Short mmCIF file of C-alpha atoms and ligand atoms in Angstrom, two decimals:
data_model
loop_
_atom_site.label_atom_id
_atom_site.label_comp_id
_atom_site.label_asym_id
_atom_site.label_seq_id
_atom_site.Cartn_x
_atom_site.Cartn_y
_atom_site.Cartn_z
CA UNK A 113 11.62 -29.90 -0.93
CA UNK A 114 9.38 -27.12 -2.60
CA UNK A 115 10.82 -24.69 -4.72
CA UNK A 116 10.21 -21.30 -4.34
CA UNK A 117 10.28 -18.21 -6.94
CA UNK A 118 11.48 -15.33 -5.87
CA UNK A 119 11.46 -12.21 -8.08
CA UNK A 120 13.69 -8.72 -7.58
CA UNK A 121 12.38 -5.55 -8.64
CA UNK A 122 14.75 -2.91 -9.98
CA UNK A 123 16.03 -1.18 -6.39
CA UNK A 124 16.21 -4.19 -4.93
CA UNK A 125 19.58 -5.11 -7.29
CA UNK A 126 20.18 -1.58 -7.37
CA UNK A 127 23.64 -1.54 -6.46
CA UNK A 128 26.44 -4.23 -6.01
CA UNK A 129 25.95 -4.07 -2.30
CA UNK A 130 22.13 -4.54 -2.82
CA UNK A 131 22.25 -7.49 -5.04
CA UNK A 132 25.16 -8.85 -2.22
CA UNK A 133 21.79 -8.87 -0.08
CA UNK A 134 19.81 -10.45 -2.49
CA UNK A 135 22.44 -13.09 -2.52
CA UNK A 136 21.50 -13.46 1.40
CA UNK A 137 18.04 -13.51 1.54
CA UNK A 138 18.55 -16.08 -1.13
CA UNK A 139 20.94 -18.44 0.75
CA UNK A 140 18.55 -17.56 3.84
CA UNK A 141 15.37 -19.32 2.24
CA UNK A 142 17.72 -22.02 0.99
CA UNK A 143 18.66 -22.57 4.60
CA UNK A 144 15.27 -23.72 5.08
CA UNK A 145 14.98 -26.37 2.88
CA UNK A 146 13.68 -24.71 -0.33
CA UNK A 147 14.91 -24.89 -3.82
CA UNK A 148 15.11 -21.41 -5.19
CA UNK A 149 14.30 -19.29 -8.58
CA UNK A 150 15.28 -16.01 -8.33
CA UNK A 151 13.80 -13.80 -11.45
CA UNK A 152 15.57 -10.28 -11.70
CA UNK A 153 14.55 -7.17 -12.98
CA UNK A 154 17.77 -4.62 -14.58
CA UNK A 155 19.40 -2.80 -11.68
CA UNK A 156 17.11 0.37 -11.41
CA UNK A 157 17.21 3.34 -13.71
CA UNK A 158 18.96 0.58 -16.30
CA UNK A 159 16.02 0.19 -18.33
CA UNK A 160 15.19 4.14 -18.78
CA UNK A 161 18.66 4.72 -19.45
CA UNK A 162 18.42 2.12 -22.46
CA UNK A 163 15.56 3.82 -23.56
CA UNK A 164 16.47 7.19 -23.37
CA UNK A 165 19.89 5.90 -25.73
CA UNK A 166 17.38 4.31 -28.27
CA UNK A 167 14.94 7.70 -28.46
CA UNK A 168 17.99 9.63 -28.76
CA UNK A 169 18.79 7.57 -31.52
CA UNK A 170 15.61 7.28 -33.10
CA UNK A 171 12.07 9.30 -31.77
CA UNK A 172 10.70 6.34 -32.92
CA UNK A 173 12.80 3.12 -32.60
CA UNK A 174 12.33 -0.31 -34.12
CA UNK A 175 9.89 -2.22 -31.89
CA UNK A 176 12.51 -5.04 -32.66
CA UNK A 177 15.61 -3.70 -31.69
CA UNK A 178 14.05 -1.76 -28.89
CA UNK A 179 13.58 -4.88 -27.53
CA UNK A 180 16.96 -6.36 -28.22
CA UNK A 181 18.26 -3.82 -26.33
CA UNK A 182 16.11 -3.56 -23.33
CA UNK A 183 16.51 -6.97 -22.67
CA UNK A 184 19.97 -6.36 -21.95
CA UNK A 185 19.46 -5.09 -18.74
CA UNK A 186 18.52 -8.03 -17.26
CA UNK A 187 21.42 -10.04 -18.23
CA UNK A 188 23.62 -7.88 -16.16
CA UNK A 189 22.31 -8.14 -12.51
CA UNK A 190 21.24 -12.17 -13.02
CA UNK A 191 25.09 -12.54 -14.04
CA UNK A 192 26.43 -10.35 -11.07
CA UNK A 193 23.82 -12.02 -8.71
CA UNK A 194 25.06 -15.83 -9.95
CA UNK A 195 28.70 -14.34 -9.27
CA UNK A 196 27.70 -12.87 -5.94
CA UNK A 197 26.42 -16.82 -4.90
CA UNK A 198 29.20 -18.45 -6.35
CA UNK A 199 31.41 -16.08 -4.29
CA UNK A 200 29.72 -17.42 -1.21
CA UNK A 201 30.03 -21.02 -2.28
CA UNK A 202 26.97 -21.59 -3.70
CA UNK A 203 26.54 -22.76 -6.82
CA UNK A 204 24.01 -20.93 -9.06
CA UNK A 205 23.39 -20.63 -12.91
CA UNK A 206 21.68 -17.35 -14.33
CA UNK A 207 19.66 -17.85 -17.50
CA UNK A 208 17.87 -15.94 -20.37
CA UNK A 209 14.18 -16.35 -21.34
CA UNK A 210 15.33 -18.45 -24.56
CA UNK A 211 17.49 -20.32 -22.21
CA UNK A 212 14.33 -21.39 -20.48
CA UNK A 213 11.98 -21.93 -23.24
CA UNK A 214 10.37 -19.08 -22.68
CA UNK A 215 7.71 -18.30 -25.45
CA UNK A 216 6.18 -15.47 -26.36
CA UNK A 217 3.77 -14.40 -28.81
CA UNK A 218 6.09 -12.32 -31.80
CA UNK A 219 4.33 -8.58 -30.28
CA UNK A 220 7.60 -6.78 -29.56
CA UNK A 221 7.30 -4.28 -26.89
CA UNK A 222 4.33 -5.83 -25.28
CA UNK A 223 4.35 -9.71 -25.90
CA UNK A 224 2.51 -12.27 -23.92
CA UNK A 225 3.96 -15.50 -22.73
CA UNK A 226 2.53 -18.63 -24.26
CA UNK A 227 4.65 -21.35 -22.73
CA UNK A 228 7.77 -22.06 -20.50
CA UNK A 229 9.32 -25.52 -20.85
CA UNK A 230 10.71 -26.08 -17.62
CA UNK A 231 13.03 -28.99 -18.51
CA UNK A 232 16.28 -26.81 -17.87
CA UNK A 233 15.15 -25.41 -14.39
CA UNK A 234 14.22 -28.47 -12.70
CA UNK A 235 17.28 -29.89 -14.05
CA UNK A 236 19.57 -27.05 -12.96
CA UNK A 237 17.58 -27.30 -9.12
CA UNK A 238 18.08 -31.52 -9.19
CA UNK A 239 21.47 -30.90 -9.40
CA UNK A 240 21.17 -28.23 -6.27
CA UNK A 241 21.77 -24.98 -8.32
CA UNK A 242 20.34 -21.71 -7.61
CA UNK A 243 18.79 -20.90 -10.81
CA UNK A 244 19.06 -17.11 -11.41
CA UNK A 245 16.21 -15.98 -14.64
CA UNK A 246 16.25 -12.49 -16.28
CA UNK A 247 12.80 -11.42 -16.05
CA UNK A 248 10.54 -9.12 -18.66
CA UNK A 249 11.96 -10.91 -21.65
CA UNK A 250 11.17 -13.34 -23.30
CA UNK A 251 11.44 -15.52 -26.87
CA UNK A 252 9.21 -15.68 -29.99
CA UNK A 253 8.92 -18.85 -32.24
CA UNK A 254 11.43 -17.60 -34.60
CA UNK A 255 13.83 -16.87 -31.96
CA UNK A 256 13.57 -13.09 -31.77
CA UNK A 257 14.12 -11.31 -28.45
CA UNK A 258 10.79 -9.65 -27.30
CA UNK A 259 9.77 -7.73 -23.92
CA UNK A 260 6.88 -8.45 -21.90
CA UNK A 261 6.25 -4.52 -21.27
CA UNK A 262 7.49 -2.13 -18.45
CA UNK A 263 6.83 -3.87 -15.22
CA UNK A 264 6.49 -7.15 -16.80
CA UNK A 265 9.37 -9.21 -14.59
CA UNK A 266 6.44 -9.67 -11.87
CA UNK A 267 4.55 -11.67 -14.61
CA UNK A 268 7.80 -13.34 -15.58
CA UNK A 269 8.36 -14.38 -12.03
CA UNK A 270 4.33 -15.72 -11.70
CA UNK A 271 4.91 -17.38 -14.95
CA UNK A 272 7.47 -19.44 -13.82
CA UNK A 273 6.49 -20.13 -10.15
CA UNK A 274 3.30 -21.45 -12.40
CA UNK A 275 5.45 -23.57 -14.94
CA UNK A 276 7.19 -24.97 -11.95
CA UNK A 277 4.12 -25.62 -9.50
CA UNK A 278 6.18 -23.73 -7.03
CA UNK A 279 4.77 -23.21 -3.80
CA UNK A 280 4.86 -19.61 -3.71
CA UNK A 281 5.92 -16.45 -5.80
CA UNK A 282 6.88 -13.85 -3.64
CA UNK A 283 7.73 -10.39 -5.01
CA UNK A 284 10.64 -8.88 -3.31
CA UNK A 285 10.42 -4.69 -3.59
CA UNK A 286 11.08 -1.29 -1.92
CA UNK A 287 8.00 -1.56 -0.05
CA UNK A 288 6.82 -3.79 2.74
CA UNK A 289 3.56 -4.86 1.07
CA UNK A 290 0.65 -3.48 -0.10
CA UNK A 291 -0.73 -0.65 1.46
CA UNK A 292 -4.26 0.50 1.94
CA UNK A 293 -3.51 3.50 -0.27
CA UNK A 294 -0.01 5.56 -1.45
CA UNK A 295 1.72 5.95 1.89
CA UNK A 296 3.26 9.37 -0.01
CA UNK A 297 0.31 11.02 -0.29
CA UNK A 298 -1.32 9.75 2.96
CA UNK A 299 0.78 9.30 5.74
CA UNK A 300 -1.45 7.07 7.67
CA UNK A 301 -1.91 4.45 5.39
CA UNK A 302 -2.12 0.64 6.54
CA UNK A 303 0.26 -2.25 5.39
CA UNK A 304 -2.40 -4.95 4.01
CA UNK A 305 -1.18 -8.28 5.64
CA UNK A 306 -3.37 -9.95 3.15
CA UNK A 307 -6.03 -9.01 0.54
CA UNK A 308 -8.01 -11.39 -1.78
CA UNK A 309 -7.33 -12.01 -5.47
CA UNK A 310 -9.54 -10.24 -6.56
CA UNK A 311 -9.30 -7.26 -4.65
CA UNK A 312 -5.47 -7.14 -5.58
CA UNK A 313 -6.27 -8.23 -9.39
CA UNK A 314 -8.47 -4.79 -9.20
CA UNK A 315 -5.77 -2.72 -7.11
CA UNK A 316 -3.11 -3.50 -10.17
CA UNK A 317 -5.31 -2.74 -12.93
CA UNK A 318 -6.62 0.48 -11.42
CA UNK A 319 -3.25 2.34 -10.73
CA UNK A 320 -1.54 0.28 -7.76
CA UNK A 321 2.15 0.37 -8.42
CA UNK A 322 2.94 -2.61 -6.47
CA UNK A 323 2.44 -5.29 -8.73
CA UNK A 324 2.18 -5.74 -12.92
CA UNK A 325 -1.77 -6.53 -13.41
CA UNK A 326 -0.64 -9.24 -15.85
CA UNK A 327 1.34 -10.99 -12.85
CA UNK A 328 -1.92 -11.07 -10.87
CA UNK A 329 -4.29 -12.39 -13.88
CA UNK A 330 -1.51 -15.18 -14.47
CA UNK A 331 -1.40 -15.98 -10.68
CA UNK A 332 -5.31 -15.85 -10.71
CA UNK A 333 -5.71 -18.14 -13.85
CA UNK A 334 -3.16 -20.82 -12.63
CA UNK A 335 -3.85 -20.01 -8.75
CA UNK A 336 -0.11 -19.54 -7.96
CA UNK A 337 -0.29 -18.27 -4.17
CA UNK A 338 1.34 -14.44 -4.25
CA UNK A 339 3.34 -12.63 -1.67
CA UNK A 340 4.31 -9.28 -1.73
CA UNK A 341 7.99 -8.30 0.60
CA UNK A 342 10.28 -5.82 1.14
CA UNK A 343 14.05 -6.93 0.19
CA UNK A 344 15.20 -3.68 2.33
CA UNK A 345 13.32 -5.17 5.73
CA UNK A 346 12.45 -8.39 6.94
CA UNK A 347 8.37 -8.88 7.81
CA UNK A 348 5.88 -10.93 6.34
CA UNK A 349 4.72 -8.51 3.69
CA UNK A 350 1.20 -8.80 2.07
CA UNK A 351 -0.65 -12.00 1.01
CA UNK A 352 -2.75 -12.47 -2.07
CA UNK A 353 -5.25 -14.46 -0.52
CA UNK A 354 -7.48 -16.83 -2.55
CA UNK A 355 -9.77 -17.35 -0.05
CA UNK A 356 -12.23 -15.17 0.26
CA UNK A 357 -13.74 -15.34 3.21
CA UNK A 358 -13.73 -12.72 6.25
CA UNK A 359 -10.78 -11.05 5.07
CA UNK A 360 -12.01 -7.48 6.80
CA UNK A 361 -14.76 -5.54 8.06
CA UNK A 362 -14.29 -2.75 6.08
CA UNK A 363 -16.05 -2.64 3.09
CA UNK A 364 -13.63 -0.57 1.30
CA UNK A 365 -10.15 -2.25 1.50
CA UNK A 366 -7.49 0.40 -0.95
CA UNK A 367 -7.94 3.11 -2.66
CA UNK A 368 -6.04 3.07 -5.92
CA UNK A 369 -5.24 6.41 -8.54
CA UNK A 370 -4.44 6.51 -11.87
CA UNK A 371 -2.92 9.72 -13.26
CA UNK A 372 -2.75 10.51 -16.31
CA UNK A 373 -6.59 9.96 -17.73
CA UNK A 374 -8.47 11.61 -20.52
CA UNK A 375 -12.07 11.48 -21.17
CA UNK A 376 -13.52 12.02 -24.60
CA UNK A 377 -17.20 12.88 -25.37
CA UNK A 378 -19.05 12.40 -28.25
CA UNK A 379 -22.34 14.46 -28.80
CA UNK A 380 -25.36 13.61 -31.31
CA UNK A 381 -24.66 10.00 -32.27
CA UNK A 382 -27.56 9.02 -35.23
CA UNK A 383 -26.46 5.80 -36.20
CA UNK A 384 -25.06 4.47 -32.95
CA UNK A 385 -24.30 0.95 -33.94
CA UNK A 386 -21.88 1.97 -37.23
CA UNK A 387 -20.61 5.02 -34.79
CA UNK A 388 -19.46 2.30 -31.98
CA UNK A 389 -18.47 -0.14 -34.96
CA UNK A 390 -16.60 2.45 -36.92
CA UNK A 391 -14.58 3.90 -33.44
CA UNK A 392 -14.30 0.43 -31.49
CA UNK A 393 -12.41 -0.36 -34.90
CA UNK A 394 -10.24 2.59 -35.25
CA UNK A 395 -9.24 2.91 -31.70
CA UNK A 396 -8.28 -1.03 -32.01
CA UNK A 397 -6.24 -0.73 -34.86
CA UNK A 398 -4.61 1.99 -33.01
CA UNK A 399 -3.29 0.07 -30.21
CA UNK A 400 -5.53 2.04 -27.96
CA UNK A 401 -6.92 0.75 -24.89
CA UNK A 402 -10.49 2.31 -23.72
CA UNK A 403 -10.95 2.05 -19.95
CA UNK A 404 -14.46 3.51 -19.00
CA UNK A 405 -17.51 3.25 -21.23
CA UNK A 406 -20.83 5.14 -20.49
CA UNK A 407 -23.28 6.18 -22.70
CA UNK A 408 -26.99 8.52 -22.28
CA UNK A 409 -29.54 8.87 -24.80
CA UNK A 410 -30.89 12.68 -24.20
CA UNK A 411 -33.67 11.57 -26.44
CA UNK A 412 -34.46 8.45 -28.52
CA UNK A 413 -33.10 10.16 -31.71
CA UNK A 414 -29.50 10.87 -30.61
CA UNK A 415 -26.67 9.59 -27.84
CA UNK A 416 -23.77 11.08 -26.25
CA UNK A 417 -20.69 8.73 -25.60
CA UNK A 418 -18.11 8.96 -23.19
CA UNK A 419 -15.03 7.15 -23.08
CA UNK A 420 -11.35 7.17 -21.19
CA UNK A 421 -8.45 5.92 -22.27
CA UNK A 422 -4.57 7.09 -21.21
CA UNK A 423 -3.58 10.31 -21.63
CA UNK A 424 -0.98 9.90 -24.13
CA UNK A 425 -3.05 7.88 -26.85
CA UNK A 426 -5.45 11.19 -26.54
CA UNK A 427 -4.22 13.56 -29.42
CA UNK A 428 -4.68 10.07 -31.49
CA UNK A 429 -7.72 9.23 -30.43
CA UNK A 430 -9.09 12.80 -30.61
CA UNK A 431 -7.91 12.19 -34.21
CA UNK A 432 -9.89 9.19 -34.91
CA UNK A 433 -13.29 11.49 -33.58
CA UNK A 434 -12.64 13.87 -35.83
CA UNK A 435 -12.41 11.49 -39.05
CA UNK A 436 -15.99 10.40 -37.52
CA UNK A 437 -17.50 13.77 -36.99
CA UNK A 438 -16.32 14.77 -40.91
CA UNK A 439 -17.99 11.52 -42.04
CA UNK A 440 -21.03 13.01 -39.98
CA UNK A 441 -21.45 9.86 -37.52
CA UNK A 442 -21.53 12.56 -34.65
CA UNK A 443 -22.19 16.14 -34.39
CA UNK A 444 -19.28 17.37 -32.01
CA UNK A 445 -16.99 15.94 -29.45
CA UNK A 446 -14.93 17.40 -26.28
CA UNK A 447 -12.32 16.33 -23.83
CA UNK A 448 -9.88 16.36 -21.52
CA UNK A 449 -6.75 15.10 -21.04
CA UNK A 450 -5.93 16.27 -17.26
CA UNK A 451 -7.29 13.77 -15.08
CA UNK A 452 -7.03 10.98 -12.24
CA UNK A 453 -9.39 8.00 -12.13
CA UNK A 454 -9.57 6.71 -8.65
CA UNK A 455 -10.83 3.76 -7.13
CA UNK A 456 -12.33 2.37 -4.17
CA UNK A 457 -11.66 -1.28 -3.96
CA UNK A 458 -12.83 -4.26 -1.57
CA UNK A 459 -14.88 -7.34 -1.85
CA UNK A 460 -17.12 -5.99 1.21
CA UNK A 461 -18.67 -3.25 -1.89
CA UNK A 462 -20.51 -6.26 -3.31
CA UNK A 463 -22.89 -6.35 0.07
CA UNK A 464 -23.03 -2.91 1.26
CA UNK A 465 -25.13 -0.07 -0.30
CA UNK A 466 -23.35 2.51 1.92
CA UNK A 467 -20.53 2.76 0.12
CA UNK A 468 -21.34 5.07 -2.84
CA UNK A 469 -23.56 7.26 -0.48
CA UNK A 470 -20.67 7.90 2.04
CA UNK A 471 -18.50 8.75 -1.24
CA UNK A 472 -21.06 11.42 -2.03
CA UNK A 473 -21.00 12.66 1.36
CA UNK A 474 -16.92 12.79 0.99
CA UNK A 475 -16.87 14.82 -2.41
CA UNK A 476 -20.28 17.59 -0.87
CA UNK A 477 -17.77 18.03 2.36
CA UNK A 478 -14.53 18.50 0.24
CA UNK A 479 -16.50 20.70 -2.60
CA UNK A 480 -15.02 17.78 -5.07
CA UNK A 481 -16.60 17.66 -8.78
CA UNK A 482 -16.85 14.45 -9.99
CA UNK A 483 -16.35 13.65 -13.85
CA UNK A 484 -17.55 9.97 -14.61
CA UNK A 485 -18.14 7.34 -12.15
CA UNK A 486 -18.79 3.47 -12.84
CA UNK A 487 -18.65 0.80 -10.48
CA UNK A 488 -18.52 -3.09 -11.03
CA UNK A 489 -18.88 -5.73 -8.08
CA UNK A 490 -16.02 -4.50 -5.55
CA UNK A 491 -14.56 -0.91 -7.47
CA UNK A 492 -16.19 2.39 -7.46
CA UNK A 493 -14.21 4.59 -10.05
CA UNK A 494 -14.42 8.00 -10.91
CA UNK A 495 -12.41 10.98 -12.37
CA UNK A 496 -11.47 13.72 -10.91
CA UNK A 497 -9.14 17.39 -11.33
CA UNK A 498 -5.54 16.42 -10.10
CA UNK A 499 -5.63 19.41 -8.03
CA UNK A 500 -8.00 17.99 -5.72
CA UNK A 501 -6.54 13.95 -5.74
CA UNK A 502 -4.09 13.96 -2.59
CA UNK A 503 -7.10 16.05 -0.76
CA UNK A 504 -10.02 13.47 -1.66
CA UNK A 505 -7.04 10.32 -0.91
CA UNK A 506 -7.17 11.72 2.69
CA UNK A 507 -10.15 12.40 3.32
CA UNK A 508 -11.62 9.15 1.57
CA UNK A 509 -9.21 6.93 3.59
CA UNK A 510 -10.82 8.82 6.60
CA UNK A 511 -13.95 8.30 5.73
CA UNK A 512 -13.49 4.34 5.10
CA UNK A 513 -11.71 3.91 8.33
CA UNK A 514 -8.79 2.73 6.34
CA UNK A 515 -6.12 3.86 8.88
CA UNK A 516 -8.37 1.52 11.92
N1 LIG B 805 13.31 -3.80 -16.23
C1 LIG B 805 11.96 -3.70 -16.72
C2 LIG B 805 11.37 -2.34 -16.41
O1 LIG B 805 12.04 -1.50 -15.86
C3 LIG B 805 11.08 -4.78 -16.21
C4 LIG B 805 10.77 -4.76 -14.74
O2 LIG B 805 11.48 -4.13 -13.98
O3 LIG B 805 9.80 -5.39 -14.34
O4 LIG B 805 10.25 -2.10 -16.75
MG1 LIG B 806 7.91 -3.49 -10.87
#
């Protein structure tokens, strides 16, 4: 008998009737033999709703009880969803992270998971329960509640299919699988039936909704196969593959946006190395995240540095520059804080040359400017105006024969 993990996403226990349906899909699977986990996330629009109540409260809540009370959410649909079995004459047991043994580090808000003792679940599925977990929370070693960050019941759910050796973590959400880009903005957009780790590892960290970039490190690390469904329609849905090979022709696979970029730029840099010690420093001990590096030396006496980060650590960061330019590590900086990074993803990038030429082509056709580009091994990224993003989406998934 394998067990499988099955996490719920927000719509997907929605609504009484909707978490009725979970209840199904759940006895379904069990029909076939398996021994189920279900991890939840709080019934949608329950988590912003907690938040709003805190900033109402408080522009600036304790991290501590923020997290106290966000965690509630989850407690309410694993509860209804145990009922909603039990009702059907299954028997089922829903649990909290501390229940489990779920530990995190102590960084409220954001914490990481260090361990899961999984003593209590395999003991709740021996004796033929349904074990129901509240996802995105977790424990710290003095017992405090802590979150794992928005999002973070997809690691949850990885976390535990991993502590469990489960044979598969599948992601139940409100769309089919993952698609070659946002079937919003581009109507003819291709349901993935499977991309590689790596690809999807990229897609997550680079704007792709779908699934929590932690989830898809965690699944990488421990290689805990992923599956991505819809809990509104039966199919298949997407496979995280970790074989590589042959997975397409096509050596662009998504296309992936992040809104909400800003690029700073630092002009006449002397001392380069104290400049990047002195910033890398301040922006750390800020709590802020730097996405793109690049850096030109005009000539050999002075550099310009440019870095993104997310728009709302900006004014902050912008801050930070300042402090630097009065202690005259920089002559003068600029920036802006309206822009989209978007990437090009797919293994295929790695082998074929074409791919930043035809990207080129796409942006001379379209009259595009282009801010900062980088690439690694399978991503092209670059910024761009928001104005033009749905019009480049198009024509780019055109261009890559994404809708063939
Ligand atoms: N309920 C949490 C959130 O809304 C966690 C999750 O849904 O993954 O962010
Ligand atoms: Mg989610």
């Amino acid at each position: 008998m394998a067990i499988i993990v099955q996490k719920f996403g927000g719509t997907s226990v929605g609504s009484l009737e909707r978490i009725e349906a979970v209840a199904e899909q759940i006895i379904q699977t069990k029909s076939r033999g398996h021994q189920v986990v279900a991890v939840l996330s709080a019934m949608s629009g329950e988590t912003n709703r907690l938040l709003d109540l805190a900033h109402q409260l408080d522009a600036n809540p304790s991290p501590r009880e923020l997290d106290m009370l966000l965690a509630s959410g989850e407690q309410v649909s694993i509860s209804l969803l145990a009922m909603a079995l039990i009702k059907r004459g299954y028997s089922a047991v829903s649990l909290l992270a501390n229940q489990i043994g779920l530990r995190t580090n102590n960084r409220f808000n954001k914490a990481r998971i260090k361990y899961i003792d999984n003593t209590r679940m395999l003991t709740e599925l021996q004796q033929g329960h349904v074990v129901i977990v509240a996802g995105f929370q977790g424990c710290d070693d003095e017992g405090n509640v802590t979150t794992l960050g928005r999002g973070g019941s997809d690691t949850s759910a990885v976390a535990i299919a991993a502590s469990l050796q489960a044979k598969e973590c599948q992601i139940f959400t409100d769309v089919d699988g993952v698609y070659t880009t946002d079937p919003r903005i581009e109507a003819q957009a291709k349901k993935l039936d499977q991309v590689s780790f790596e690809e999807m590892l990229e897609m997550a960290s680079s704007g792709a909704k779908v699934l929590h970039s932690r989830s898809v490190e965690f699944a990488g690390a421990h290689k805990m196969p992923l599956r991505v469904l819809s809990s509104f329609k039966s199919g298949s849905g997407t496979k995280i593959n970790f074989n590589e090979a042959n997975l397409t022709n096509n050596p662009v696979t998504a296309i992936a946006s992040q809104k909400d970029e800003a690029m700073l730029t630092l002009f006449g840099i002397s001392n380069d190395s104290l400049l990047k010690k002195e910033l890398f420093l301040a922006l750390a001990e800020a709590d802020i995240e730097v996405d793109m590096i690049q850096q030109a030396s005009i000539n050999h006496k002075s550099n310009d540095l440019i870095f993104t980060l997310h728009r709302n650590d900006y004014l902050k960061a912008d801050e930070i520059v300042n402090g630097l330019i009065r202690s005259n590590l920089l002559d003068k900086s600029c920036g802006d804080d309206k822009l989209v990074k978007m990437s090009l993803i797919g293994s295929g990038i790695r082998s074929n040359t074409k791919v930043s030429r035809q990207l080129f082509e796409c942006l001379h056709e379209n009259n595009i400017e282009l801010f900062l580009i980088s690439s690694s091994e399978i991503k092209i990224s670059f910024l761009v105006k928001p104005q033009v993003h749905d019009l480049l989406v198009k024509a780019l998934h055109q261009k890559f024969k994404l809708d063939q």
